[in-house]
Tab-separated table of C-alpha atoms in Angstrom:
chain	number	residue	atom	x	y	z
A	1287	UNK	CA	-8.498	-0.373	26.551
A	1288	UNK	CA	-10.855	-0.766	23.328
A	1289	UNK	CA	-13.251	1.995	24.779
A	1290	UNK	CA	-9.739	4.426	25.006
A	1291	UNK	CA	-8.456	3.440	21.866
A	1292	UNK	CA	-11.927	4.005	20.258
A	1293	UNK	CA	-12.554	7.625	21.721
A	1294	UNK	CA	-8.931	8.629	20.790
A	1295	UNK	CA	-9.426	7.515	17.344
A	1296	UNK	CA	-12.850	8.917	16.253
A	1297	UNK	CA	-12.233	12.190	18.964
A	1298	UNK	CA	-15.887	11.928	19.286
A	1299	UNK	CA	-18.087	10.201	22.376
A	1300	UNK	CA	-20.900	9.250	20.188
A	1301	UNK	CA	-19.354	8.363	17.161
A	1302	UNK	CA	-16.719	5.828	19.345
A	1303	UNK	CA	-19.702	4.804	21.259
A	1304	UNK	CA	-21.421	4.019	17.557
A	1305	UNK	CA	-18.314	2.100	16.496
A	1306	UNK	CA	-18.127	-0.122	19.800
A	1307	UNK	CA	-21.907	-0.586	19.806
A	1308	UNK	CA	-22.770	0.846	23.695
A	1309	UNK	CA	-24.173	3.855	24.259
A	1310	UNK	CA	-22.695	7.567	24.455
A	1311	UNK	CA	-23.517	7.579	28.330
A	1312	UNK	CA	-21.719	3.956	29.175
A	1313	UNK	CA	-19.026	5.033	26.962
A	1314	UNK	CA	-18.265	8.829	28.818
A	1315	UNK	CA	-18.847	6.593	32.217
A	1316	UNK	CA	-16.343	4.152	31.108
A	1317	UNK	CA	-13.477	6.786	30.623
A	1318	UNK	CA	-14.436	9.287	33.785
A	1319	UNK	CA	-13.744	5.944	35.810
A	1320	UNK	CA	-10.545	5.146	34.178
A	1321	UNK	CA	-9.335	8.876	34.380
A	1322	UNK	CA	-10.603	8.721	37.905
A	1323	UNK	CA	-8.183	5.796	38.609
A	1324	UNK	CA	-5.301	6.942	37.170
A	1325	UNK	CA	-5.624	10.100	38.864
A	1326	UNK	CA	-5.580	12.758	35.626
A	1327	UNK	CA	-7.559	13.629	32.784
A	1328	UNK	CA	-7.010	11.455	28.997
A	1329	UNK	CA	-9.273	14.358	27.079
A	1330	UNK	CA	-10.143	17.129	27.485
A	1331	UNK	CA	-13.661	17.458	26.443
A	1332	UNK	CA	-14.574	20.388	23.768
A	1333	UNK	CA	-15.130	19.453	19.664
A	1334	UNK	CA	-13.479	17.360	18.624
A	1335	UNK	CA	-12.028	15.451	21.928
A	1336	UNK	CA	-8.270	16.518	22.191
A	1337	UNK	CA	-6.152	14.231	23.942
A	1338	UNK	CA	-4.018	15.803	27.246
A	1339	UNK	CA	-0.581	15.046	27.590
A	1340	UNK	CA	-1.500	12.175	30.030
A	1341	UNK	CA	-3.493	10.764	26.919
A	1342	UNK	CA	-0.957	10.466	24.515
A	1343	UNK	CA	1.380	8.488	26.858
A	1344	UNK	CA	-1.795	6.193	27.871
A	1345	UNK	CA	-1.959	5.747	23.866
A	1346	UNK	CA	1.397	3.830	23.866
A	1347	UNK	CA	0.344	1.415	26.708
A	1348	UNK	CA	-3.247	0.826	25.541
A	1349	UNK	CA	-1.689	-0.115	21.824
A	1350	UNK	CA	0.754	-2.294	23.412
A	1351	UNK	CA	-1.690	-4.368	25.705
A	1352	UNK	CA	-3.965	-4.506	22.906
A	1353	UNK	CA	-1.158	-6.380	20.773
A	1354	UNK	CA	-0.970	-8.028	24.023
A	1355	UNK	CA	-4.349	-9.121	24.153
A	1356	UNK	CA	-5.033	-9.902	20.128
A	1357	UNK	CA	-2.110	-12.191	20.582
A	1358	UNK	CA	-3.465	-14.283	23.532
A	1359	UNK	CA	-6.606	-14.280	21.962
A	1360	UNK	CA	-5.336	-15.359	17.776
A	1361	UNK	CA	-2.893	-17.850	19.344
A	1362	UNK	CA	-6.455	-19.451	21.430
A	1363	UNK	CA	-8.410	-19.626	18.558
A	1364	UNK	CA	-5.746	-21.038	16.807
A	1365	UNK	CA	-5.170	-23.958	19.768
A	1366	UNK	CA	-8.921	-24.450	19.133
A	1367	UNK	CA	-8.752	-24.506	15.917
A	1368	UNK	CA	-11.362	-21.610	15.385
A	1369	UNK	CA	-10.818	-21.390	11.750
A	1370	UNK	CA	-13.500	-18.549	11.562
A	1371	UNK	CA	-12.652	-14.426	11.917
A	1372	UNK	CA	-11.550	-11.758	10.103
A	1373	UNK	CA	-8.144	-11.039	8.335
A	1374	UNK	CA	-7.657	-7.443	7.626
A	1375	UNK	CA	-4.660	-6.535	4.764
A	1376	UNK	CA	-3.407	-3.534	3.738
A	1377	UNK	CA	-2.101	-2.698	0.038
A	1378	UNK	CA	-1.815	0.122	-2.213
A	1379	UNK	CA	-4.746	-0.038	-4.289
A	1380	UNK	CA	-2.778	-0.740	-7.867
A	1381	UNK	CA	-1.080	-3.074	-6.023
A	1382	UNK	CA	-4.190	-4.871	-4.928
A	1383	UNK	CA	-5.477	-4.788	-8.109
A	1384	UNK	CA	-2.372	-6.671	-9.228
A	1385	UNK	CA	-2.237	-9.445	-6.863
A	1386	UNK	CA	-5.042	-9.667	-4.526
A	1387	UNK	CA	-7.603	-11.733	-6.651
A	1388	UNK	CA	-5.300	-14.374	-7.319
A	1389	UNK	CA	-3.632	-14.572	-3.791
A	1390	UNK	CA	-7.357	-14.864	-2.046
A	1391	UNK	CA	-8.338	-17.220	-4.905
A	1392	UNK	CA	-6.293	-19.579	-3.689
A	1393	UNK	CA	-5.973	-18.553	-0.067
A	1394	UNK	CA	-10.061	-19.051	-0.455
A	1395	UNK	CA	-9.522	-22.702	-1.314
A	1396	UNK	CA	-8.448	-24.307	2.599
A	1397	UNK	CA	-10.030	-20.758	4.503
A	1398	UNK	CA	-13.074	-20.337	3.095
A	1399	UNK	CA	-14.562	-19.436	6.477
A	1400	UNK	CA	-11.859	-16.658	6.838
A	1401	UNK	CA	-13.468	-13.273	5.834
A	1402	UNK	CA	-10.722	-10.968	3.832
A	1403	UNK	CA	-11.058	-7.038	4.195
A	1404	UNK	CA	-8.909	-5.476	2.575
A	1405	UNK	CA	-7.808	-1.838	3.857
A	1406	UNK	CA	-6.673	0.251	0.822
A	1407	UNK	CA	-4.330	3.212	1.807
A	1408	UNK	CA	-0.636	5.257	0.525
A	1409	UNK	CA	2.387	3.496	1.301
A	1410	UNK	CA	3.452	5.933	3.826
A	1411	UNK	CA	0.126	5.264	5.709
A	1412	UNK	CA	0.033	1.611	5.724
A	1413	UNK	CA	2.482	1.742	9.290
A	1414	UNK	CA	-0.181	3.905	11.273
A	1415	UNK	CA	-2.704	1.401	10.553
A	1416	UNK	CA	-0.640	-0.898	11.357
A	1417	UNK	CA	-0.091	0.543	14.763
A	1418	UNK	CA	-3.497	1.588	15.608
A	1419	UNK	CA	-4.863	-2.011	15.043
A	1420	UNK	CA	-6.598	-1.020	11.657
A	1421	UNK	CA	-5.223	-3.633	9.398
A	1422	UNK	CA	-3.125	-7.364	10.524
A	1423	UNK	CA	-1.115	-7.054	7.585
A	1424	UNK	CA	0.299	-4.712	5.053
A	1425	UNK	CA	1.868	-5.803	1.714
A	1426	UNK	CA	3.924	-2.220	0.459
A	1427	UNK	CA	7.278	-0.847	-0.169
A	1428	UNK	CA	8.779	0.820	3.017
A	1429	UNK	CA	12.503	1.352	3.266
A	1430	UNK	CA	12.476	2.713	6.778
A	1431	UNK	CA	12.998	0.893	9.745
A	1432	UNK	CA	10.095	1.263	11.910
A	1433	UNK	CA	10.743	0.113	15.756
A	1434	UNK	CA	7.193	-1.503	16.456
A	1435	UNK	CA	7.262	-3.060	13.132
A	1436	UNK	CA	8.422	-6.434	11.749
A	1437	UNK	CA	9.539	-6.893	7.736
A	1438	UNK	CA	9.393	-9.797	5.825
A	1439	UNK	CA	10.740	-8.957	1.917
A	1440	UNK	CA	8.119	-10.293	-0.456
A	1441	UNK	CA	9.470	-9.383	-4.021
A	1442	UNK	CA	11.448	-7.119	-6.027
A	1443	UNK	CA	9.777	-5.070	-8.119
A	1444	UNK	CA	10.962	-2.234	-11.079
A	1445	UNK	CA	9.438	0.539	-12.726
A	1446	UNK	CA	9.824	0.896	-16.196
A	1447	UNK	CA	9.756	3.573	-19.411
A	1448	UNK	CA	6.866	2.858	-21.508
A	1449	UNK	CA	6.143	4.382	-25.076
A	1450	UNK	CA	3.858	3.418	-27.818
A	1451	UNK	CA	4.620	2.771	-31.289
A	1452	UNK	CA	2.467	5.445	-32.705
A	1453	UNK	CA	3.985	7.980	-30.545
A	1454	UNK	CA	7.070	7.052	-31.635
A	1455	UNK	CA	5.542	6.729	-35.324
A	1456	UNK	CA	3.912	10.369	-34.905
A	1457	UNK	CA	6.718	11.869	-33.140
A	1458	UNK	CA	9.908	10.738	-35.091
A	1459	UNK	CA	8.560	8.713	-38.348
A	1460	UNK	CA	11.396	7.233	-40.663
A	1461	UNK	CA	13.511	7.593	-37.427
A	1462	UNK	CA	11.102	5.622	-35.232
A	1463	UNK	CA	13.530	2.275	-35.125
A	1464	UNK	CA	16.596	4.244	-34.940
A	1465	UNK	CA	15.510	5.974	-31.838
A	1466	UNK	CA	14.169	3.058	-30.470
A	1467	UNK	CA	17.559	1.010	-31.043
A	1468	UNK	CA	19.565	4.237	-29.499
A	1469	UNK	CA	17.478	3.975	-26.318
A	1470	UNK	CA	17.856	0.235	-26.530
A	1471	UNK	CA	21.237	0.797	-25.986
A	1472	UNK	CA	21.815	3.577	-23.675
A	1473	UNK	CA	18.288	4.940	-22.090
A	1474	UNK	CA	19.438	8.610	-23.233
A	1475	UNK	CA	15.977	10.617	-22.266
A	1476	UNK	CA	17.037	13.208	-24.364
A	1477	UNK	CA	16.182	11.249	-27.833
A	1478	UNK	CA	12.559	11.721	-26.149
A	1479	UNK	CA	12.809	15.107	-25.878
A	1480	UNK	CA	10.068	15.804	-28.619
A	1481	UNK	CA	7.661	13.615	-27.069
A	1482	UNK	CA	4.915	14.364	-24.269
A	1483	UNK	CA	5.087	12.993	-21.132
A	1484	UNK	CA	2.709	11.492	-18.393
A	1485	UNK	CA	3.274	12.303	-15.035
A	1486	UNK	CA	1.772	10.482	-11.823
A	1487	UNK	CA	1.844	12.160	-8.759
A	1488	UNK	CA	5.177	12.205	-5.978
A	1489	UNK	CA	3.444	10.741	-3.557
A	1490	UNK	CA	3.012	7.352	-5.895
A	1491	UNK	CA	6.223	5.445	-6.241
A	1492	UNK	CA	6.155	5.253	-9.446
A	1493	UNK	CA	6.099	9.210	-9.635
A	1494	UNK	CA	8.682	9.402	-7.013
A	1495	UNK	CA	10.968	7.043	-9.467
A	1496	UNK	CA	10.286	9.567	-12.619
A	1497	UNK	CA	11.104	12.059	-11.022
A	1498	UNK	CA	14.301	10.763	-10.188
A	1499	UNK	CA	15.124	10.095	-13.923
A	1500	UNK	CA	13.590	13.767	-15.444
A	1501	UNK	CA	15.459	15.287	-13.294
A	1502	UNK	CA	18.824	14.882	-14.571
A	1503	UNK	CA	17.009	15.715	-18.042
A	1504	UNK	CA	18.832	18.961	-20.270
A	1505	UNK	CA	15.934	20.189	-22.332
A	1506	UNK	CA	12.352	21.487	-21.188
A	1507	UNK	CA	9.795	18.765	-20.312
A	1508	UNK	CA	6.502	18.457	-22.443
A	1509	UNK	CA	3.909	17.378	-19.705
A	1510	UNK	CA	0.795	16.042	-21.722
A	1511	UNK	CA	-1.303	14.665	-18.096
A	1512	UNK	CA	-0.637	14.281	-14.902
A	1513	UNK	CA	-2.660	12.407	-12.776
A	1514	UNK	CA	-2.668	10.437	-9.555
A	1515	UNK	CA	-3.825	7.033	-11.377
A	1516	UNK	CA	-1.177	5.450	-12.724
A	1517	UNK	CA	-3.930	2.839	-14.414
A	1518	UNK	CA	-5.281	5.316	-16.193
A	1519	UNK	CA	-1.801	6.964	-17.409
A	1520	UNK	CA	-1.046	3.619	-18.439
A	1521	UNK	CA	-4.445	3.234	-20.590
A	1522	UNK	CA	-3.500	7.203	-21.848
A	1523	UNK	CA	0.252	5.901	-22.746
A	1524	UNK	CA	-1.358	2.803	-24.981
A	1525	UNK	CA	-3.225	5.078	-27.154
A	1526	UNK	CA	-0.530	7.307	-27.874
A	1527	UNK	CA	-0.721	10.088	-25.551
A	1528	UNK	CA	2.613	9.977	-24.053
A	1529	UNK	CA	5.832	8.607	-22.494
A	1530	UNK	CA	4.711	6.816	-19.041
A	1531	UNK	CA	6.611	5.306	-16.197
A	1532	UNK	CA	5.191	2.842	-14.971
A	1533	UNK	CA	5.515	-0.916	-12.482
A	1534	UNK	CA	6.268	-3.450	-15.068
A	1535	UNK	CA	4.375	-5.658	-12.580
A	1536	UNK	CA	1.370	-3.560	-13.539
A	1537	UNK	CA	1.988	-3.658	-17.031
A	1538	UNK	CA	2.239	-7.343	-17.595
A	1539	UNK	CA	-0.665	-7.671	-15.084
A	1540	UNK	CA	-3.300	-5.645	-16.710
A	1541	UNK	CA	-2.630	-5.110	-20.451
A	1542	UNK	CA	-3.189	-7.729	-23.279
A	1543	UNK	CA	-0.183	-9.461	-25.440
A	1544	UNK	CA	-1.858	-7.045	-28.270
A	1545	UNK	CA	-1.678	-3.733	-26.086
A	1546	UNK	CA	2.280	-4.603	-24.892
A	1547	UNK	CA	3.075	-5.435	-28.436
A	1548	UNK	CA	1.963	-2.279	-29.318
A	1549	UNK	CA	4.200	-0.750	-26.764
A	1550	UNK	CA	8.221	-0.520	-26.525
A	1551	UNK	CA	9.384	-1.014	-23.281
A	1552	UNK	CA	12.894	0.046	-21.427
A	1553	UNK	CA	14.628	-1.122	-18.272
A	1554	UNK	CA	15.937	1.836	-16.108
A	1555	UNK	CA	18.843	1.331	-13.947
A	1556	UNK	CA	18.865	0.161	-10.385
A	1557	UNK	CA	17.462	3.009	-8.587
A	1558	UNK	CA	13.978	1.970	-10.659
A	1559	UNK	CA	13.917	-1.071	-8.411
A	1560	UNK	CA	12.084	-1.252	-4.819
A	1561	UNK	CA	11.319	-4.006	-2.229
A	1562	UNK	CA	7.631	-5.129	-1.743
A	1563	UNK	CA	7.456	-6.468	1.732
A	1564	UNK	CA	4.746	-8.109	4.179
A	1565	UNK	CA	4.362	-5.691	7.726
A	1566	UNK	CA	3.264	-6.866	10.939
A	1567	UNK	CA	2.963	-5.310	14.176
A	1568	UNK	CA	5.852	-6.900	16.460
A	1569	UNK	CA	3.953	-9.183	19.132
A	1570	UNK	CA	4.663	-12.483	20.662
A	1571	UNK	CA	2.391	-14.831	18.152
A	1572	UNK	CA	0.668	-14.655	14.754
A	1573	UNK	CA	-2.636	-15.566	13.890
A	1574	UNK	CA	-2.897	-18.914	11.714
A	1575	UNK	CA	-4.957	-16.916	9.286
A	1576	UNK	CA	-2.462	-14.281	8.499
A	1577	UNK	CA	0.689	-16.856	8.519
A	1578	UNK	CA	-1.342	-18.884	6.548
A	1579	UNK	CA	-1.945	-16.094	3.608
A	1580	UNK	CA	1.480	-15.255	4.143
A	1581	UNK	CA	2.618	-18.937	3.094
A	1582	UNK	CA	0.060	-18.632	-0.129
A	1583	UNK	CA	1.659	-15.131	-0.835
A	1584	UNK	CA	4.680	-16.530	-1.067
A	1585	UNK	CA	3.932	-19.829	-3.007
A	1586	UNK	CA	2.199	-17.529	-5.703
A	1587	UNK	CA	4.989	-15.248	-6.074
A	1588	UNK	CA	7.427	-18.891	-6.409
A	1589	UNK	CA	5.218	-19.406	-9.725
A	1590	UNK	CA	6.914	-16.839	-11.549
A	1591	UNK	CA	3.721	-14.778	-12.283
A	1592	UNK	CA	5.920	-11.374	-11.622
């Protein structure tokens, strides 16, 4: 099933053959039999490899014995207590940034002989690797139900309206603390409606979020940056540049008591809020490794360090 899976991922003889360390021959020898035995063709061979009909529903049983089979074979090595092997997660990269150090710190302490890889992708892409056997675990927001998938909710977590001082200073002098008490008390975005913004991208949730918010704005945005990073929007917002939205998670995990007391920051409403949740391919047992990580996770997130 690995040799299928393989050739169906990279659409390529020799670069699957590469990746499962045989050769290109053994490996086009290997699927010709199995075709051969199931009586109709899984490829059909020009460049790149595209997979028949036949080949795409062979792709749902070959994933699903291969959960199968990494089951048997975690829940083994667990009975042996193998505490060697790999444990692949998946995570955003800001959000890896934000927790991973800590979380392998201490998962480091009792699994020292567990090697971490961790598999940085979009949200929205964390499921296929998932499902393709890339990753063991994803930590990421995904409100969809997914039917091969199993949720556990990890924390909440909020994106919030960030501005600087000296904007504000620049922007609306003697009426800096007035404006800032007004939004205070009812986050109007049109007090802000002299200021630049920066934008990050949809496909980020914390662009999705803004975009939520500046749309219900009545008066013509000023766009100062937009970029994909929301790191470096955040660094942009400190010195001044403009308005940011932004995961207060991030902001309390990256910047300096000086840099967020240079900042003034505002709680949206509820639809600024999104679950962060661990993902794992449904299958009949875990490995120790990845419940164990799961269990440190957890007792991190109990410490109140969001």
């Amino acid at each position: 099933m690995k040799y299928f899976l393989a050739v169906y991922k990279e659409r390529n003889f020799t670069k699957a053959a590469q990746h499962l360390y045989i050769t290109q021959q053994t490996l086009s020898a290997h699927i010709a039999s199995l075709e051969k035995e199931l009586g109709c063709k899984l490829f059909i061979r020009s460049t790149p490899l595209k997979p028949t009909f036949a080949g795409d529903i062979f792709l749902r049983y070959a994933n699903e014995f291969n959960t199968l089979y990494t089951s048997i074979e975690e829940e083994f090595l667990d009975i042996c207590d193998e505490k060697k092997g790999l444990l692949r997660i998946g995570i955003a990269h800001t959000r890896g940034r934000v927790l991973m150090p800590d979380i392998i710190a201490e998962y480091k302490k009792d699994h020292s002989d567990i090697t971490i890889q961790i598999i940085e992708g979009e949200n929205d892409d964390l499921p296929s690797f998932l499902i393709n056997g890339t990753i063991d675990l994803m930590i990421a927001n995904y409100s969809q139900n997914h039917p091969d998938i199993k949720f556990d909710n990890y924390y909440e977590e909020e994106v919030i309206l960030l501005i600087s001082d000296k904007l504000l200073e620049n922007t609306y002098g003697k009426r800096k603390n007035e404006i800032v008490n007004m939004l205070h008390q009812t986050l109007n975005l049109s007090l802000l409606k002299e200021c630049p913004f920066l934008l990050s991208s949809k496909d980020d949730i914390a662009g999705r979020i803004s975009s939520i918010f500046l749309s219900e704005v009545n008066f013509d945005l000023k766009v100062a940056v937009e970029a994909k990073n929301i790191e470096t929007l955040l660094e942009m917002c400190c010195k001044g540049i403009g308005v940011c939205f932004c995961p207060k998670i991030l902001v309390h995990k990256t910047l300096d008591n000086k840099q967020i007391s240079a900042l003034h920051l505002f709680q949206l409403d509820e639809r600024a809020k999104y679950m962060i949740s661990f993902g794992f391919i449904k299958k009949p047992y875990y490995s120790k490794a990845v419940r164990e990580f799961v269990e440190v996770a957890k007792v991190y997130k109990s410490k109140d360090v969001f």
